[in-house]
Amino acid sequence: MTAHKIAIMPGDGIGPEVIAAAVAVLDAAEQRFGFSTARQYFPMGADHYLATGELLQEAAAELAEFDAILFGAMGDPRVTPGILERGIILEMRKRFTQAANVRPVRLYPGVPTPIAGLQPEQCDIVFVRENTEGAYVAEGLTVHADTPLEVAVQESVNTYAAVRRVVEYAFKLAMQRRKKLTLCHKTNVLVAAGKLWSKVVAEVGQDYPEVTVDYVHVDAMCFHLPVCPERFDVVVTDNLFGDIVTDLGAVIQGGMGVSTSANLNLDGSAPSMFEAIHGSAPDIAGQQVANPAGAILALSLLLGHLGEGSAAAAIEAATAQVLAELPALAGPRMGLTTAEIGARIAALVAAPETITTVISEPLVQALARLN
């Protein structure tokens, strides 16, 4: 029996609720597919910070010993915005060199979308977002604060090495899918950074002649994505643009509650982290009305990353089936509590022969082939 060491960080707000649902699915997957996990919970988040003043640094060495990290959500109105996000999430990405943020934008059968007439076969995209640089890496500076002459400077840092590693990964992923890659940037205004990204894509593309390459400005992407998502297969982009555009993608695929992501360490030197892309939603915390699908799909990506492809594929298909069964995808209109949705998905995973939803090749299988 294969054993995996998994660190679990429920975090703030609805994080503990959606993670509890994901863990219920993990229990079912272990029993059905014959692997085991050694789990340890880490209390990183607002409560822990307010009680101890600790962020990630104190737990980083211990976290480094795990195979993967399952993360809930971060943010609390009691803590100044930026402290938890920079001190835990961004610090984790930097410390563990989680170079690529992989975000699928996939419409599952029967899941409502605000785009009229959109069919699942038209919406199957993977965004590969550079995860350690750009506008998020620099602290910025302010001079003449709290005066009429106040000036704020926020830099964007782009290095050849970081851009190259994420572009190479995107090309490899495109080779596992439909052999098409799109660079999304703003080269007509952000000339220096845009030139670097374009140069690297052109260089790496020479090693992948089978992959068709095109380019879209980020503002144009906001038009093309809802109108013709079938145009895209793998999209590679910088940190800030990727963060914003994938939220638009989340709306197209059914809402933030069904969206997920992988923060990948690409050389195996440190753990990767898997999370839904929604926030902590403190206004509904504790009410059991949050949709746990994003967290459960993060678990699917995590297990695929660890080589448990059959379990990962069953979890994705089971989640898609339950999403199609829900009367709505948000708030109390779901008809089921957070825990009940998790239990329903877990039941399907425990008996995968009862899963009737058919989806094309799961992303988890393509990702697993790259490990």
Coordinates of C-alpha atoms in Angstrom, one line a residue:
M1 CA 0.0 0.0 0.0
T2 CA 1.4 3.4 -1.0
A3 CA 1.6 6.0 1.7
H4 CA 1.7 9.7 1.2
K5 CA 2.4 12.5 3.7
I6 CA -0.2 15.3 3.4
A7 CA -0.2 18.6 5.3
I8 CA -3.6 20.0 5.8
M9 CA -4.1 23.8 6.3
P10 CA -7.8 24.6 6.7
G11 CA -7.2 28.3 7.2
D12 CA -9.9 30.9 7.8
G13 CA -13.6 31.4 7.3
I14 CA -15.2 28.7 5.2
G15 CA -11.8 27.0 4.8
P16 CA -12.3 24.4 7.6
E17 CA -15.7 23.5 6.3
V18 CA -14.7 22.9 2.7
I19 CA -11.5 21.1 3.8
A20 CA -13.6 18.8 6.1
A21 CA -15.7 17.8 3.1
A22 CA -12.6 17.1 1.0
V23 CA -11.1 15.0 3.8
A24 CA -14.3 12.9 3.8
V25 CA -13.7 12.3 0.1
L26 CA -10.1 11.4 0.8
D27 CA -11.2 8.8 3.3
A28 CA -13.4 7.2 0.7
A29 CA -10.7 7.3 -1.9
E30 CA -8.2 5.6 0.4
Q31 CA -10.5 2.7 1.1
R32 CA -11.6 2.2 -2.5
F33 CA -8.2 2.7 -4.3
G34 CA -5.8 1.1 -1.8
F35 CA -3.4 3.8 -0.7
S36 CA -3.0 5.6 2.6
T37 CA -2.1 9.1 3.8
A38 CA -0.4 10.3 6.9
R39 CA -2.0 13.6 7.6
Q40 CA -1.0 16.5 9.9
Y41 CA -3.1 19.6 10.4
F42 CA -1.4 23.0 10.6
P43 CA -3.3 25.9 12.2
M44 CA -1.9 28.6 9.9
G45 CA -4.4 31.4 9.7
A46 CA -6.0 34.4 11.5
D47 CA -6.7 32.7 14.9
H48 CA -3.2 31.3 15.1
Y49 CA -1.6 34.6 14.0
L50 CA -3.6 36.7 16.5
A51 CA -2.7 34.2 19.3
T52 CA 1.0 33.8 18.5
G53 CA 2.1 36.3 15.9
E54 CA 3.3 33.4 13.8
L55 CA 3.0 33.2 10.1
L56 CA 4.6 30.5 7.9
Q57 CA 8.2 30.8 9.0
E58 CA 7.8 28.8 12.2
A59 CA 6.2 25.8 10.3
A60 CA 8.1 26.0 7.1
A61 CA 10.8 23.4 7.9
E62 CA 8.2 20.9 9.1
L63 CA 6.0 21.5 6.0
A64 CA 9.0 20.9 3.7
E65 CA 8.9 17.2 4.8
F66 CA 5.5 16.5 3.3
D67 CA 4.6 15.3 -0.1
A68 CA 1.9 17.8 -0.7
I69 CA -0.2 20.5 1.0
L70 CA -4.0 20.7 1.0
F71 CA -5.0 24.3 1.7
G72 CA -8.4 25.8 2.5
A73 CA -8.8 29.6 2.4
M74 CA -7.1 32.6 3.9
G75 CA -8.3 36.0 5.1
D76 CA -10.0 37.5 8.1
P77 CA -11.4 41.0 8.8
R78 CA -9.6 41.0 12.2
V79 CA -6.2 41.0 10.4
T80 CA -5.0 43.8 8.2
P81 CA -5.3 42.7 4.5
G82 CA -2.0 41.5 3.2
I83 CA -0.5 40.2 6.4
L84 CA -1.8 36.6 6.1
E85 CA -1.7 36.6 2.3
R86 CA 1.9 37.7 2.0
G87 CA 3.1 36.0 5.2
I88 CA 1.6 32.6 4.5
I89 CA 0.3 32.1 0.9
L90 CA 3.0 34.1 -1.0
E91 CA 5.7 33.0 1.4
M92 CA 4.8 29.3 0.8
R93 CA 4.9 29.8 -3.0
K94 CA 8.3 31.5 -2.7
R95 CA 9.9 29.3 -0.1
F96 CA 8.8 26.0 -1.8
T97 CA 9.5 27.3 -5.3
Q98 CA 5.9 26.6 -6.4
A99 CA 6.7 28.0 -9.7
A100 CA 3.5 27.3 -11.7
N101 CA 0.0 28.0 -10.6
V102 CA -2.2 25.6 -12.7
R103 CA -5.8 26.5 -12.9
P104 CA -8.2 24.5 -15.1
V105 CA -11.2 26.3 -16.5
R106 CA -13.6 23.4 -17.4
L107 CA -17.3 23.4 -17.8
Y108 CA -18.7 20.1 -16.6
P109 CA -21.9 18.5 -18.1
G110 CA -25.1 19.8 -16.5
V111 CA -23.4 22.6 -14.5
P112 CA -25.0 26.0 -15.1
T113 CA -23.0 28.7 -16.8
P114 CA -24.0 32.4 -17.5
I115 CA -22.8 32.0 -21.1
A116 CA -25.8 31.1 -23.1
G117 CA -25.5 28.0 -25.2
L118 CA -22.0 27.1 -24.0
Q119 CA -21.3 23.3 -24.1
P120 CA -18.7 21.4 -22.0
E121 CA -16.7 20.4 -25.1
Q122 CA -16.2 24.2 -25.8
C123 CA -14.7 25.0 -22.4
D124 CA -11.7 22.9 -21.4
I125 CA -8.7 25.2 -20.8
V126 CA -5.7 25.2 -18.5
F127 CA -4.1 28.4 -17.4
V128 CA -0.5 28.2 -16.4
R129 CA 0.4 31.2 -14.3
E130 CA 3.9 32.2 -13.2
N131 CA 3.6 32.0 -9.5
T132 CA 6.6 33.6 -7.8
E133 CA 7.3 36.9 -9.5
G134 CA 5.5 39.8 -11.3
A135 CA 3.8 42.5 -9.3
Y136 CA 3.2 40.2 -6.3
V137 CA 6.9 39.7 -5.5
A138 CA 7.9 43.3 -4.8
E139 CA 6.9 45.0 -1.6
G140 CA 6.7 48.4 -3.3
L141 CA 7.4 51.7 -1.6
T142 CA 5.6 54.9 -0.5
V143 CA 7.1 58.3 0.0
H144 CA 5.4 61.4 1.4
A145 CA 2.8 59.2 3.0
D146 CA -0.4 60.9 4.2
T147 CA 0.3 64.1 2.5
P148 CA -1.0 65.6 -0.8
L149 CA 2.4 64.6 -2.4
E150 CA 2.1 60.9 -1.5
V151 CA 3.6 58.6 -4.1
A152 CA 3.2 54.9 -4.4
V153 CA 5.6 52.8 -6.5
Q154 CA 4.8 49.1 -7.2
E155 CA 7.3 47.1 -9.3
S156 CA 6.9 44.0 -11.4
V157 CA 9.8 41.7 -11.4
N158 CA 10.3 39.2 -14.2
T159 CA 13.4 37.1 -14.6
Y160 CA 14.4 35.0 -17.5
A161 CA 14.8 31.9 -15.3
A162 CA 11.4 32.0 -13.8
V163 CA 9.7 32.8 -17.1
R164 CA 11.6 30.0 -18.8
R165 CA 10.6 27.3 -16.3
V166 CA 6.9 28.1 -16.4
V167 CA 6.9 28.4 -20.2
E168 CA 8.6 25.1 -20.6
Y169 CA 6.1 23.5 -18.3
A170 CA 3.2 25.0 -20.3
F171 CA 4.6 23.6 -23.5
K172 CA 5.0 20.2 -22.0
L173 CA 1.4 20.3 -20.8
A174 CA 0.2 21.4 -24.2
M175 CA 1.9 18.4 -25.7
Q176 CA -0.2 16.2 -23.4
R177 CA -3.4 18.0 -24.5
R178 CA -4.4 19.5 -27.8
K179 CA -1.0 20.9 -28.7
K180 CA -1.9 24.6 -28.6
L181 CA -0.4 27.3 -26.4
T182 CA -1.4 30.9 -26.0
L183 CA 0.7 33.6 -24.4
C184 CA -1.4 36.2 -22.6
H185 CA 0.3 39.5 -21.7
K186 CA 0.2 43.2 -22.5
T187 CA 3.2 43.6 -24.8
N188 CA 2.1 46.8 -26.4
V189 CA 2.3 48.7 -23.1
L190 CA 4.4 46.6 -20.7
V191 CA 7.2 46.5 -23.3
A192 CA 10.1 45.3 -21.2
A193 CA 8.3 42.4 -19.5
G194 CA 6.3 41.6 -22.7
K195 CA 9.5 41.4 -24.7
L196 CA 11.0 38.9 -22.2
W197 CA 7.9 36.7 -22.2
S198 CA 7.7 36.8 -26.0
K199 CA 11.3 35.9 -26.4
V200 CA 11.1 33.0 -24.1
V201 CA 8.0 31.6 -25.7
A202 CA 9.7 31.8 -29.1
E203 CA 12.8 30.1 -27.8
V204 CA 11.1 27.3 -26.1
G205 CA 8.6 26.9 -28.9
Q206 CA 11.5 25.8 -31.2
D207 CA 11.8 22.6 -29.1
Y208 CA 8.1 21.9 -29.5
P209 CA 7.3 22.3 -33.2
E210 CA 4.1 20.2 -32.8
V211 CA 2.6 22.9 -30.6
T212 CA 0.8 25.8 -32.3
V213 CA 1.5 29.1 -30.6
D214 CA -0.5 32.3 -30.6
Y215 CA -0.7 35.5 -28.6
V216 CA -3.6 37.5 -26.9
H217 CA -3.5 40.7 -25.0
V218 CA -4.9 40.3 -21.5
D219 CA -7.7 42.8 -22.2
A220 CA -8.6 41.0 -25.3
M221 CA -8.6 37.7 -23.4
C222 CA -11.4 39.2 -21.2
F223 CA -13.4 39.4 -24.4
H224 CA -12.5 36.1 -26.1
L225 CA -12.7 33.9 -23.0
P226 CA -16.5 34.2 -22.5
V227 CA -17.3 34.5 -26.2
C228 CA -15.2 31.7 -27.7
P229 CA -13.4 29.7 -24.9
E230 CA -12.9 26.8 -27.4
R231 CA -10.2 29.0 -29.0
F232 CA -7.8 28.1 -26.1
D233 CA -6.1 25.0 -24.8
V234 CA -3.1 25.9 -22.6
V235 CA -2.7 29.6 -21.7
V236 CA 0.6 30.8 -20.1
T237 CA 0.7 34.2 -18.4
D238 CA 2.3 36.2 -15.7
N239 CA 1.3 36.3 -12.0
L240 CA -1.1 39.3 -11.9
F241 CA -2.8 38.6 -15.2
G242 CA -3.3 35.0 -14.4
D243 CA -4.9 35.8 -11.0
I244 CA -7.4 38.1 -12.6
V245 CA -8.3 36.3 -15.9
T246 CA -8.8 32.9 -14.1
D247 CA -11.5 34.5 -11.9
L248 CA -13.3 35.4 -15.1
G249 CA -12.8 31.8 -16.2
A250 CA -14.3 30.6 -12.9
V251 CA -17.5 32.5 -13.6
I252 CA -17.7 30.9 -17.0
Q253 CA -17.3 27.4 -15.6
G254 CA -20.0 27.8 -12.9
G255 CA -18.7 30.0 -10.2
M256 CA -15.8 30.4 -7.8
G257 CA -17.1 27.5 -5.7
V258 CA -16.2 25.0 -8.5
S259 CA -12.8 26.4 -9.4
T260 CA -9.5 24.9 -8.2
S261 CA -5.8 25.2 -8.6
A262 CA -2.4 23.6 -8.1
N263 CA 0.7 25.4 -7.0
L264 CA 3.4 23.2 -8.4
N265 CA 7.0 22.8 -7.4
L266 CA 8.3 21.6 -10.7
D267 CA 11.5 19.8 -9.7
G268 CA 10.2 17.8 -6.7
S269 CA 12.5 19.6 -4.3
A270 CA 9.6 20.8 -2.1
P271 CA 5.9 20.1 -1.6
S272 CA 3.3 21.4 -4.0
M273 CA 0.1 23.1 -2.6
F274 CA -3.4 22.5 -3.8
E275 CA -6.4 24.9 -3.1
A276 CA -9.7 26.1 -4.3
I277 CA -9.4 29.7 -5.7
H278 CA -12.2 31.2 -3.7
G279 CA -11.6 33.4 -0.6
S280 CA -12.5 32.7 3.0
A281 CA -16.0 34.3 2.8
P282 CA -16.2 35.2 6.5
D283 CA -19.8 36.4 6.1
I284 CA -21.0 32.8 5.6
A285 CA -18.4 30.9 7.7
G286 CA -19.9 28.3 10.0
Q287 CA -23.2 28.2 8.1
Q288 CA -22.5 25.1 6.0
V289 CA -23.6 26.8 2.9
A290 CA -20.2 27.0 1.1
N291 CA -19.8 24.8 -2.0
P292 CA -16.8 22.5 -1.3
A293 CA -16.4 21.4 -5.0
G294 CA -13.3 23.6 -5.5
A295 CA -11.6 22.1 -2.4
I296 CA -12.5 18.6 -3.5
L297 CA -11.3 19.1 -7.0
A298 CA -8.0 20.4 -5.4
L299 CA -7.8 17.1 -3.7
S300 CA -8.2 15.4 -7.1
L301 CA -5.3 17.4 -8.5
L302 CA -3.2 16.6 -5.4
L303 CA -3.8 12.8 -5.7
G304 CA -3.0 13.0 -9.4
H305 CA 0.2 14.8 -8.6
L306 CA 1.1 12.0 -6.2
G307 CA 0.5 9.3 -8.8
E308 CA -3.0 8.2 -7.6
G309 CA -4.5 8.7 -11.0
S310 CA -7.5 6.4 -10.7
A311 CA -8.6 7.9 -7.4
A312 CA -8.1 11.4 -8.8
A313 CA -10.1 10.7 -11.9
A314 CA -13.0 9.2 -9.8
I315 CA -13.1 12.2 -7.6
E316 CA -13.3 14.6 -10.5
A317 CA -16.1 12.6 -12.2
A318 CA -18.0 12.2 -8.9
T319 CA -17.7 15.9 -8.2
A320 CA -18.9 16.8 -11.7
Q321 CA -21.9 14.5 -11.2
V322 CA -22.9 16.0 -7.9
L323 CA -22.5 19.6 -9.2
A324 CA -24.9 18.8 -12.0
E325 CA -27.4 17.5 -9.4
L326 CA -27.4 20.6 -7.3
P327 CA -30.3 23.1 -7.9
A328 CA -27.8 26.0 -7.7
L329 CA -24.2 26.6 -7.1
A330 CA -24.2 29.2 -4.4
G331 CA -25.4 29.8 -0.9
P332 CA -28.4 28.2 0.8
R333 CA -30.0 27.6 -2.6
M334 CA -27.7 24.6 -3.0
G335 CA -30.3 22.4 -1.2
L336 CA -27.5 20.5 0.5
T337 CA -25.1 21.5 3.2
T338 CA -21.3 21.7 2.7
A339 CA -20.9 18.5 4.6
E340 CA -23.7 16.7 2.7
I341 CA -22.2 17.6 -0.6
G342 CA -18.9 16.2 0.5
A343 CA -20.7 13.0 1.8
R344 CA -22.5 12.6 -1.5
I345 CA -19.2 12.9 -3.5
A346 CA -17.5 10.5 -1.1
A347 CA -20.3 7.9 -1.6
L348 CA -19.8 8.0 -5.3
V349 CA -16.0 7.7 -5.0
A350 CA -16.5 4.7 -2.7
A351 CA -18.5 3.0 -5.4
P352 CA -17.2 4.4 -8.7
E353 CA -19.4 2.0 -10.7
T354 CA -22.3 4.3 -9.7
I355 CA -20.7 7.3 -11.4
T356 CA -22.6 8.0 -14.6
T357 CA -21.1 11.4 -15.6
V358 CA -18.6 11.0 -18.4
I359 CA -16.0 13.6 -19.0
S360 CA -13.1 13.7 -21.3
E361 CA -9.6 12.8 -20.1
P362 CA -9.1 14.3 -16.7
L363 CA -6.5 17.0 -16.3
V364 CA -5.1 15.0 -13.5
Q365 CA -3.9 12.4 -15.9
A366 CA -2.1 14.9 -18.1
L367 CA -0.5 16.4 -15.0
A368 CA 0.6 13.0 -13.7
R369 CA 2.4 12.2 -16.9
L370 CA 4.5 15.4 -16.4
N371 CA 5.8 14.3 -13.0

